């Protein structure tokens, strides 16, 4: 058992209101720089939709992540290329998104509003490209398909819709039945990162003490294989410095005990951060599992931080007492391992992402009837007017399975049944219009207990700041002292580049 | 020079004698050293005697110079040397004959002008001793008659066999290395031949046609060639074949329009390859979003 610590995340999608505050917080801190204008280390997408960059989930096009080799046991290989193929394509990586697939970043000619000569019309501020510096037509943006904007183009082409029947697809966009939800995304800080596997320069690495995936600005040689290799398209190429960049999980904030900016600023308080202890010996096995078992294998990697054997192995690996304590209080451990509510995004990419999502329940279907908001038809009489059932889920379960469980419907259903049990339990408790028998049925179906439900409700609806973000003391000074004088690091580290990046070697 | 070296050596041996433990061994060494000294002295003096006695400038001239020069027979590879002693400053002449490569490298105006005049074929350093040089100059001052290129018995060569000999497909009778190991000729194999010696494509013309090439192949006058071929000379038949091959090679000159044809072909080929590449990789880096938008508009 090779126990390591990983700072992990849970996003509770039912609480996301799609306000993009997280994206703005991140933008203002990290990517408000030349060459990084188009980057959104954190972005929020509407689902169904093609997201940012366009159709990033389509690995036939982008070749991200890992795949099982045919007839070679259970070994997985990079979908992008073999070692030799990578060498052959090193000057010619054909699987990159174009600027247009992200979007051409722009600003406005604000100065014109003040300096325009007097005329009959109001002066306007034209859009100016941040790449060419010339006036441009805006054709797309990072959240261009927000709330089904341009859905005949964008939502239509969501790769996950392939899992649905023609009828189901039509229902999704039917008038008054329209349904969508938001999917905020940051780097997943995977256990088996495609970007690390694809980098020919060895510039991308996973930090030992906390598992944060970082990209060295000194070692990066601009091959851009990480951009293709990451199936989530969360590494970006800075066209000004000639280096790739990615989400750093705000490690300077974490190191000083603060939650990352996108977590801290989240309006819906959907984000949870905590440490998970996992068994690195079984990584390859878990990443190579058959698709329907991927989520199960992924969960089985995560070890109980209260178990004496795990604690012993963790200490043997140099994980500090404080880190183990943080793992014991981790909200992520509860959502992912204990309650089995949160699921990894696109487990079939086999990168073992460490950002988990609690799938959304979505509002109950209703229609305007005689000018009144009426949901009597839609909701099952048995469950009462405000509660949905799994069978009546507005977004077909197979769509959710395509997103969160590599197509395994059972895993998603288990998660949903438990959440339905929570709703029914709380309805009975708060309103009292559900019979005790129904509550017990729901609890049984959800495989949960009243105690667990209370805990879930507390962490979902009424968590304190400290319960949402259990930031471990990262003790960077201890981690670096073998190779670097911590006092030198203290003086030289910080914002900006310690050495100005330049193009070329 | 040989003497000095040996003297120094023997002196060193004697000088270290007191340090020796065994007198017997020291004695034996002393005897050996003296013997070596005597033999060396004999050889050295014999060599000097040979050079002086071989003051036979005529023989030397025939051996070393006639491949390229005549006396009163007109220019060959190099100039006609009739009256050269009167034309040139004696000091310059002897230095030139002794070390033409250094004189040329020093940028001597006469040498440079002659180089341009004679097809840029530089006179090789023949490693002549001082005595040999003076013997040749003495001979040149009074050659006693015209010396044209010595008539080497020339047969009719087989160019195809010459080519085989050049490339090494056929072995040389006396075991010499194939020419291709050091020399190249245009159109010979994809990678050409060796680059140690000069390219021989136009050697037939620059070395004065049949007579010049025949003499050269017969006597191998330059130092490098002589070192290789003195011990394993080419047979007359081989010389004929090689000469025929060299002639054939020099005749096959590229017609002027070939250059344009080649350029046009290269451009056409490049365009074809680029076109094929463009076709094959046309969907590379295509924008996903624009394709979607266009599809939706249809």
mmCIF file of N, CA and C in Angstrom, chain B residues 160-229:
data_model
loop_
_atom_site.group_PDB
_atom_site.id
_atom_site.type_symbol
_atom_site.label_atom_id
_atom_site.label_comp_id
_atom_site.label_asym_id
_atom_site.label_seq_id
_atom_site.Cartn_x
_atom_site.Cartn_y
_atom_site.Cartn_z
ATOM 1 N N UNK B 160 34.028 0.822 -69.938
ATOM 2 C CA UNK B 160 33.153 0.103 -69.000
ATOM 3 C C UNK B 160 33.978 -0.618 -67.938
ATOM 4 N N UNK B 161 35.068 -1.225 -68.388
ATOM 5 C CA UNK B 161 35.927 -1.899 -67.420
ATOM 6 C C UNK B 161 36.629 -0.885 -66.531
ATOM 7 N N UNK B 162 36.963 0.259 -67.156
ATOM 8 C CA UNK B 162 37.586 1.336 -66.378
ATOM 9 C C UNK B 162 36.657 1.780 -65.260
ATOM 10 N N UNK B 163 35.388 1.859 -65.574
ATOM 11 C CA UNK B 163 34.401 2.242 -64.567
ATOM 12 C C UNK B 163 34.366 1.223 -63.435
ATOM 13 N N UNK B 164 34.423 -0.073 -63.850
ATOM 14 C CA UNK B 164 34.418 -1.131 -62.846
ATOM 15 C C UNK B 164 35.644 -1.027 -61.944
ATOM 16 N N UNK B 165 36.782 -0.706 -62.547
ATOM 17 C CA UNK B 165 38.013 -0.555 -61.763
ATOM 18 C C UNK B 165 37.893 0.646 -60.825
ATOM 19 N N UNK B 166 37.326 1.727 -61.368
ATOM 20 C CA UNK B 166 37.191 2.959 -60.571
ATOM 21 C C UNK B 166 36.312 2.715 -59.344
ATOM 22 N N UNK B 167 35.211 2.037 -59.544
ATOM 23 C CA UNK B 167 34.274 1.838 -58.431
ATOM 24 C C UNK B 167 34.682 0.683 -57.535
ATOM 25 N N UNK B 168 35.590 -0.161 -58.021
ATOM 26 C CA UNK B 168 35.997 -1.289 -57.190
ATOM 27 C C UNK B 168 35.219 -2.549 -57.503
ATOM 28 N N UNK B 169 34.355 -2.490 -58.531
ATOM 29 C CA UNK B 169 33.612 -3.690 -58.920
ATOM 30 C C UNK B 169 34.595 -4.748 -59.415
ATOM 31 N N UNK B 170 35.655 -4.294 -60.108
ATOM 32 C CA UNK B 170 36.746 -5.206 -60.480
ATOM 33 C C UNK B 170 37.978 -4.836 -59.665
ATOM 34 N N UNK B 171 38.710 -5.842 -59.251
ATOM 35 C CA UNK B 171 39.898 -5.553 -58.445
ATOM 36 C C UNK B 171 41.058 -5.162 -59.336
ATOM 37 N N UNK B 172 41.915 -4.325 -58.800
ATOM 38 C CA UNK B 172 43.123 -3.959 -59.530
ATOM 39 C C UNK B 172 44.127 -5.105 -59.384
ATOM 40 N N UNK B 173 44.856 -5.370 -60.480
ATOM 41 C CA UNK B 173 45.723 -6.550 -60.529
ATOM 42 C C UNK B 173 46.756 -6.548 -59.404
ATOM 43 N N UNK B 174 47.356 -5.379 -59.131
ATOM 44 C CA UNK B 174 48.406 -5.338 -58.114
ATOM 45 C C UNK B 174 47.887 -5.001 -56.709
ATOM 46 N N UNK B 175 46.590 -5.007 -56.581
ATOM 47 C CA UNK B 175 46.024 -4.847 -55.237
ATOM 48 C C UNK B 175 45.847 -3.424 -54.762
ATOM 49 N N UNK B 176 45.918 -2.456 -55.673
ATOM 50 C CA UNK B 176 45.697 -1.068 -55.233
ATOM 51 C C UNK B 176 44.247 -0.840 -54.866
ATOM 52 N N UNK B 177 43.989 0.201 -54.092
ATOM 53 C CA UNK B 177 42.605 0.494 -53.701
ATOM 54 C C UNK B 177 41.838 1.079 -54.885
ATOM 55 N N UNK B 178 40.524 0.849 -54.953
ATOM 56 C CA UNK B 178 39.756 1.444 -56.048
ATOM 57 C C UNK B 178 39.767 2.970 -55.935
ATOM 58 N N UNK B 179 39.749 3.633 -57.101
ATOM 59 C CA UNK B 179 39.870 5.095 -57.131
ATOM 60 C C UNK B 179 38.766 5.758 -56.308
ATOM 61 N N UNK B 180 37.585 5.094 -56.314
ATOM 62 C CA UNK B 180 36.404 5.711 -55.715
ATOM 63 C C UNK B 180 36.560 5.926 -54.212
ATOM 64 N N UNK B 181 37.474 5.173 -53.587
ATOM 65 C CA UNK B 181 37.605 5.352 -52.144
ATOM 66 C C UNK B 181 38.099 6.756 -51.809
ATOM 67 N N UNK B 182 38.779 7.431 -52.761
ATOM 68 C CA UNK B 182 39.237 8.804 -52.476
ATOM 69 C C UNK B 182 38.656 9.832 -53.450
ATOM 70 N N UNK B 183 38.246 9.385 -54.627
ATOM 71 C CA UNK B 183 37.831 10.337 -55.660
ATOM 72 C C UNK B 183 36.369 10.150 -56.032
ATOM 73 N N UNK B 184 35.801 11.229 -56.527
ATOM 74 C CA UNK B 184 34.409 11.189 -56.956
ATOM 75 C C UNK B 184 34.334 11.567 -58.415
ATOM 76 N N UNK B 185 33.297 11.086 -59.088
ATOM 77 C CA UNK B 185 33.023 11.505 -60.467
ATOM 78 C C UNK B 185 31.527 11.706 -60.581
ATOM 79 N N UNK B 186 31.132 12.789 -61.230
ATOM 80 C CA UNK B 186 29.706 13.097 -61.320
ATOM 81 C C UNK B 186 28.935 11.930 -61.909
ATOM 82 N N UNK B 187 27.807 11.654 -61.367
ATOM 83 C CA UNK B 187 26.926 10.615 -61.887
ATOM 84 C C UNK B 187 27.323 9.220 -61.472
ATOM 85 N N UNK B 188 28.184 9.113 -60.473
ATOM 86 C CA UNK B 188 28.639 7.793 -60.049
ATOM 87 C C UNK B 188 27.988 7.445 -58.708
ATOM 88 N N UNK B 189 26.906 6.723 -58.764
ATOM 89 C CA UNK B 189 26.251 6.327 -57.516
ATOM 90 C C UNK B 189 25.546 7.504 -56.856
ATOM 91 N N UNK B 190 24.641 7.188 -55.964
ATOM 92 C CA UNK B 190 23.827 8.235 -55.341
ATOM 93 C C UNK B 190 24.665 9.129 -54.451
ATOM 94 N N UNK B 191 25.644 8.543 -53.757
ATOM 95 C CA UNK B 191 26.410 9.325 -52.781
ATOM 96 C C UNK B 191 27.755 9.773 -53.335
ATOM 97 N N UNK B 192 28.066 9.433 -54.630
ATOM 98 C CA UNK B 192 29.352 9.811 -55.168
ATOM 99 C C UNK B 192 30.463 9.014 -54.530
ATOM 100 N N UNK B 193 31.701 9.441 -54.781
ATOM 101 C CA UNK B 193 32.837 8.707 -54.222
ATOM 102 C C UNK B 193 33.426 9.434 -53.047
ATOM 103 N N UNK B 194 34.666 9.091 -52.706
ATOM 104 C CA UNK B 194 35.338 9.706 -51.566
ATOM 105 C C UNK B 194 35.644 11.163 -51.825
ATOM 106 N N UNK B 195 35.888 11.887 -50.756
ATOM 107 C CA UNK B 195 36.159 13.316 -50.883
ATOM 108 C C UNK B 195 37.583 13.649 -50.461
ATOM 109 N N UNK B 196 38.399 12.604 -50.250
ATOM 110 C CA UNK B 196 39.778 12.849 -49.802
ATOM 111 C C UNK B 196 40.576 13.484 -50.922
ATOM 112 N N UNK B 197 40.461 12.896 -52.152
ATOM 113 C CA UNK B 197 41.150 13.446 -53.308
ATOM 114 C C UNK B 197 40.206 14.325 -54.088
ATOM 115 N N UNK B 198 40.731 15.024 -55.112
ATOM 116 C CA UNK B 198 39.880 15.925 -55.887
ATOM 117 C C UNK B 198 38.846 15.173 -56.722
ATOM 118 N N UNK B 199 37.795 15.883 -57.088
ATOM 119 C CA UNK B 199 36.772 15.341 -57.973
ATOM 120 C C UNK B 199 37.397 15.183 -59.364
ATOM 121 N N UNK B 200 37.161 14.019 -59.986
ATOM 122 C CA UNK B 200 37.851 13.733 -61.238
ATOM 123 C C UNK B 200 36.956 13.848 -62.463
ATOM 124 N N UNK B 201 35.790 14.493 -62.293
ATOM 125 C CA UNK B 201 34.855 14.549 -63.417
ATOM 126 C C UNK B 201 35.512 15.148 -64.663
ATOM 127 N N UNK B 202 36.219 16.260 -64.460
ATOM 128 C CA UNK B 202 36.817 16.930 -65.620
ATOM 129 C C UNK B 202 38.329 16.755 -65.660
ATOM 130 N N UNK B 203 38.834 15.753 -64.959
ATOM 131 C CA UNK B 203 40.285 15.550 -64.881
ATOM 132 C C UNK B 203 40.882 15.308 -66.254
ATOM 133 N N UNK B 204 40.132 14.626 -67.090
ATOM 134 C CA UNK B 204 40.680 14.287 -68.413
ATOM 135 C C UNK B 204 41.073 15.555 -69.149
ATOM 136 N N UNK B 205 40.218 16.581 -69.099
ATOM 137 C CA UNK B 205 40.515 17.832 -69.797
ATOM 138 C C UNK B 205 41.587 18.640 -69.077
ATOM 139 N N UNK B 206 41.440 18.773 -67.750
ATOM 140 C CA UNK B 206 42.385 19.643 -67.054
ATOM 141 C C UNK B 206 43.791 19.047 -67.038
ATOM 142 N N UNK B 207 43.906 17.736 -67.118
ATOM 143 C CA UNK B 207 45.244 17.147 -67.102
ATOM 144 C C UNK B 207 45.777 16.874 -68.493
ATOM 145 N N UNK B 208 45.242 17.561 -69.497
ATOM 146 C CA UNK B 208 45.874 17.552 -70.809
ATOM 147 C C UNK B 208 45.522 16.362 -71.676
ATOM 148 N N UNK B 209 44.348 15.878 -71.567
ATOM 149 C CA UNK B 209 43.881 14.853 -72.492
ATOM 150 C C UNK B 209 44.638 13.543 -72.356
ATOM 151 N N UNK B 210 44.592 12.766 -73.398
ATOM 152 C CA UNK B 210 45.173 11.420 -73.401
ATOM 153 C C UNK B 210 46.619 11.392 -72.919
ATOM 154 N N UNK B 211 47.453 12.257 -73.506
ATOM 155 C CA UNK B 211 48.880 12.204 -73.187
ATOM 156 C C UNK B 211 49.110 12.506 -71.713
ATOM 157 N N UNK B 212 48.493 13.578 -71.232
ATOM 158 C CA UNK B 212 48.708 13.986 -69.855
ATOM 159 C C UNK B 212 48.216 12.946 -68.872
ATOM 160 N N UNK B 213 47.009 12.470 -69.088
ATOM 161 C CA UNK B 213 46.422 11.498 -68.165
ATOM 162 C C UNK B 213 47.243 10.206 -68.195
ATOM 163 N N UNK B 214 47.658 9.813 -69.395
ATOM 164 C CA UNK B 214 48.439 8.585 -69.510
ATOM 165 C C UNK B 214 49.722 8.698 -68.707
ATOM 166 N N UNK B 215 50.408 9.849 -68.829
ATOM 167 C CA UNK B 215 51.656 10.026 -68.093
ATOM 168 C C UNK B 215 51.390 10.032 -66.591
ATOM 169 N N UNK B 216 50.322 10.727 -66.218
ATOM 170 C CA UNK B 216 50.006 10.826 -64.795
ATOM 171 C C UNK B 216 49.753 9.440 -64.216
ATOM 172 N N UNK B 217 48.926 8.686 -64.915
ATOM 173 C CA UNK B 217 48.578 7.354 -64.405
ATOM 174 C C UNK B 217 49.813 6.468 -64.371
ATOM 175 N N UNK B 218 50.738 6.712 -65.284
ATOM 176 C CA UNK B 218 51.927 5.872 -65.362
ATOM 177 C C UNK B 218 52.899 6.197 -64.245
ATOM 178 N N UNK B 219 53.117 7.519 -64.008
ATOM 179 C CA UNK B 219 54.171 7.885 -63.054
ATOM 180 C C UNK B 219 53.613 8.237 -61.675
ATOM 181 N N UNK B 220 52.334 8.606 -61.583
ATOM 182 C CA UNK B 220 51.721 9.025 -60.323
ATOM 183 C C UNK B 220 52.623 10.026 -59.609
ATOM 184 N N UNK B 221 52.851 11.197 -60.180
ATOM 185 C CA UNK B 221 53.912 12.075 -59.695
ATOM 186 C C UNK B 221 53.649 12.724 -58.329
ATOM 187 N N UNK B 222 52.402 12.928 -57.922
ATOM 188 C CA UNK B 222 52.189 13.663 -56.666
ATOM 189 C C UNK B 222 52.508 12.777 -55.469
ATOM 190 N N UNK B 223 52.783 13.431 -54.372
ATOM 191 C CA UNK B 223 53.262 12.719 -53.178
ATOM 192 C C UNK B 223 52.234 11.701 -52.687
ATOM 193 N N UNK B 224 50.990 12.152 -52.566
ATOM 194 C CA UNK B 224 49.960 11.283 -52.017
ATOM 195 C C UNK B 224 49.751 10.075 -52.912
ATOM 196 N N UNK B 225 49.618 10.348 -54.224
ATOM 197 C CA UNK B 225 49.365 9.261 -55.158
ATOM 198 C C UNK B 225 50.569 8.335 -55.202
ATOM 199 N N UNK B 226 51.759 8.944 -55.181
ATOM 200 C CA UNK B 226 52.972 8.137 -55.268
ATOM 201 C C UNK B 226 53.083 7.193 -54.079
ATOM 202 N N UNK B 227 52.734 7.711 -52.928
ATOM 203 C CA UNK B 227 52.842 6.886 -51.726
ATOM 204 C C UNK B 227 51.970 5.643 -51.846
ATOM 205 N N UNK B 228 50.824 5.810 -52.481
ATOM 206 C CA UNK B 228 49.904 4.674 -52.588
ATOM 207 C C UNK B 228 50.299 3.741 -53.725
ATOM 208 N N UNK B 229 50.692 4.350 -54.868
ATOM 209 C CA UNK B 229 50.800 3.552 -56.096
ATOM 210 C C UNK B 229 52.212 3.084 -56.429
#
